Tab-separated table of C-alpha atoms in Angstrom:
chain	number	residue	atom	x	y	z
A	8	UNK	CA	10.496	11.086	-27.334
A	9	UNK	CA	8.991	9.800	-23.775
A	10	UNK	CA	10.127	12.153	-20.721
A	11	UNK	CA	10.541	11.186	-17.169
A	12	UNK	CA	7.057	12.339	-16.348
A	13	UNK	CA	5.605	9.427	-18.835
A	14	UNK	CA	7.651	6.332	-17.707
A	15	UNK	CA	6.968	7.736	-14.113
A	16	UNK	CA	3.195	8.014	-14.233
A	17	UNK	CA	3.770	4.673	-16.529
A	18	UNK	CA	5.251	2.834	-13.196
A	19	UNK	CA	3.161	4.536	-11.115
A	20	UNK	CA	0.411	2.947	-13.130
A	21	UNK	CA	2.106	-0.332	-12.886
A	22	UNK	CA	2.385	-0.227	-9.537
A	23	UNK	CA	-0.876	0.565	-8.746
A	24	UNK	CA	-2.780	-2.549	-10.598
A	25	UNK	CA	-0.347	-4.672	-9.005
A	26	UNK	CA	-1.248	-3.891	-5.702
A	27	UNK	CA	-5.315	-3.899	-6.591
A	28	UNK	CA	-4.411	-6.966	-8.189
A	29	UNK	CA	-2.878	-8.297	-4.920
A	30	UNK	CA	-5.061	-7.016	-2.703
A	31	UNK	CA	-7.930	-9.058	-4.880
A	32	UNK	CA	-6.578	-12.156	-5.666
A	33	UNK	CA	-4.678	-12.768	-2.581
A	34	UNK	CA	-6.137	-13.941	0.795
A	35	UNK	CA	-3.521	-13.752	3.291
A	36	UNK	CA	-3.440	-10.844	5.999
A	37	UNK	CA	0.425	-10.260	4.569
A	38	UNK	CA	-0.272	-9.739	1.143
A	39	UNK	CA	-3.067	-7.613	1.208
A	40	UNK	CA	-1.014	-5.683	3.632
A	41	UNK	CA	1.844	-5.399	0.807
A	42	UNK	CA	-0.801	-4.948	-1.833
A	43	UNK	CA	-1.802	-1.832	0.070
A	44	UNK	CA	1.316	-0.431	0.371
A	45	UNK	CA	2.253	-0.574	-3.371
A	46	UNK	CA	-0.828	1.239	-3.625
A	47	UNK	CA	0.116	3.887	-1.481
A	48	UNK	CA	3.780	3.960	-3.324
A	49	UNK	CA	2.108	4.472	-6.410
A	50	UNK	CA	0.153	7.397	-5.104
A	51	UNK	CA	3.676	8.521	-3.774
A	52	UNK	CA	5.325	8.494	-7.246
A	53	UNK	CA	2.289	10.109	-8.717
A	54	UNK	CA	2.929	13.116	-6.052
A	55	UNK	CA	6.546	13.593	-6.522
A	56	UNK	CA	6.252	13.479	-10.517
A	57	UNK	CA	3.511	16.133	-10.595
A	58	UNK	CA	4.972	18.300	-8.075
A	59	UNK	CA	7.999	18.879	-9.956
A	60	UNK	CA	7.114	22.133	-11.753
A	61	UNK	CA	6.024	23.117	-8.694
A	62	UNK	CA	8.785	25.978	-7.320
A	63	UNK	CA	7.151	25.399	-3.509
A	64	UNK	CA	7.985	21.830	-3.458
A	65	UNK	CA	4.607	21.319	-1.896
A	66	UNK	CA	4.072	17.317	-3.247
A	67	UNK	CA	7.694	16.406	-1.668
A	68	UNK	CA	6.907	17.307	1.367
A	69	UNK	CA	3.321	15.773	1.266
A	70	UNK	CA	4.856	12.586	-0.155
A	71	UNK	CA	7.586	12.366	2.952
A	72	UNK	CA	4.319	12.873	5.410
A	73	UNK	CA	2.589	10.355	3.355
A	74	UNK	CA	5.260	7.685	3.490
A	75	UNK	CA	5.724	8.450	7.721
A	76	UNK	CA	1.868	7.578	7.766
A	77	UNK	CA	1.971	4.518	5.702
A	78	UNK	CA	4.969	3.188	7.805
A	79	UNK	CA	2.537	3.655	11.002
A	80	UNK	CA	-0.342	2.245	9.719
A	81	UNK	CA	1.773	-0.953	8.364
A	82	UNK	CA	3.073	-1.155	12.144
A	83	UNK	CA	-0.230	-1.035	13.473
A	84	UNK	CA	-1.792	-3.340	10.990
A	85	UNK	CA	0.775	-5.693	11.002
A	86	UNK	CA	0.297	-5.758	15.537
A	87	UNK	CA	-3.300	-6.533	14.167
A	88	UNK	CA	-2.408	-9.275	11.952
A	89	UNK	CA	-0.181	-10.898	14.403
A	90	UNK	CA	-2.969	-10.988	17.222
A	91	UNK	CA	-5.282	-12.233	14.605
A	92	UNK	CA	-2.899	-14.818	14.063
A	93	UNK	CA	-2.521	-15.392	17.438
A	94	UNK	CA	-5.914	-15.668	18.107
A	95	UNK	CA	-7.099	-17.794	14.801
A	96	UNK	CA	-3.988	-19.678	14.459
A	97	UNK	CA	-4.711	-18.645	10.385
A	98	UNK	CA	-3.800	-16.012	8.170
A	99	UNK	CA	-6.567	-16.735	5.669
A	100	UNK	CA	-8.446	-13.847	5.552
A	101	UNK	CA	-11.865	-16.211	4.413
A	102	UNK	CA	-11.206	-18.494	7.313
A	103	UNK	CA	-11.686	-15.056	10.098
A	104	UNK	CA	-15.358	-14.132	9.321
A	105	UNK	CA	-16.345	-13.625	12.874
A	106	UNK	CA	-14.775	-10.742	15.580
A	107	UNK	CA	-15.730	-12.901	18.545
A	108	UNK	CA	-15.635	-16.173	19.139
């Protein structure tokens, strides 16, 4: 029989090719940005399944700083991605190839 631990690191797995998947097929600023964070989610779920024979509860509390990090650097990147916009008038990531123009 399959424990928790399996279909976790199962998802986990899951999660993380969609996201590479996303982040290489895609070319718009928005997606890659989601394809990162399902990533980072997957990395998350890895954390909290392996940490739970651990009596410290060490990967919890690593996962909760991980997810306050990941919802600051989505803030930031998304500020980026709207001056890009701004600036381009384009999301397509192929279409911004130079920083000045």
């Amino acid at each position: 029989m399959i424990d928790f631990a399996t279909y976790g690191m199962y998802l986990a797995a899951m999660l993380f090719c969609l996201g590479l998947a996303i982040m290489i097929v895609k070319r718009n600023m928005i997606f890659v940005l989601i394809g990162v964070e399902l990533i980072l989610n997957a990395a998350n779920l890895n954390m909290v399944i392996f940490s739970r024979n651990d009596p410290n509860l060490g990967g919890q509390i690593f996962t909760i700083f991980s997810i306050v990090i990941a919802a600051a650097e989505v803030t930031v990147a998304l500020a980026i991605a709207l001056n890009v916009y701004k600036y381009y008038k384009t999301s397509d990531l192929d279409e911004v190839n130079e920083l000045k123009h």
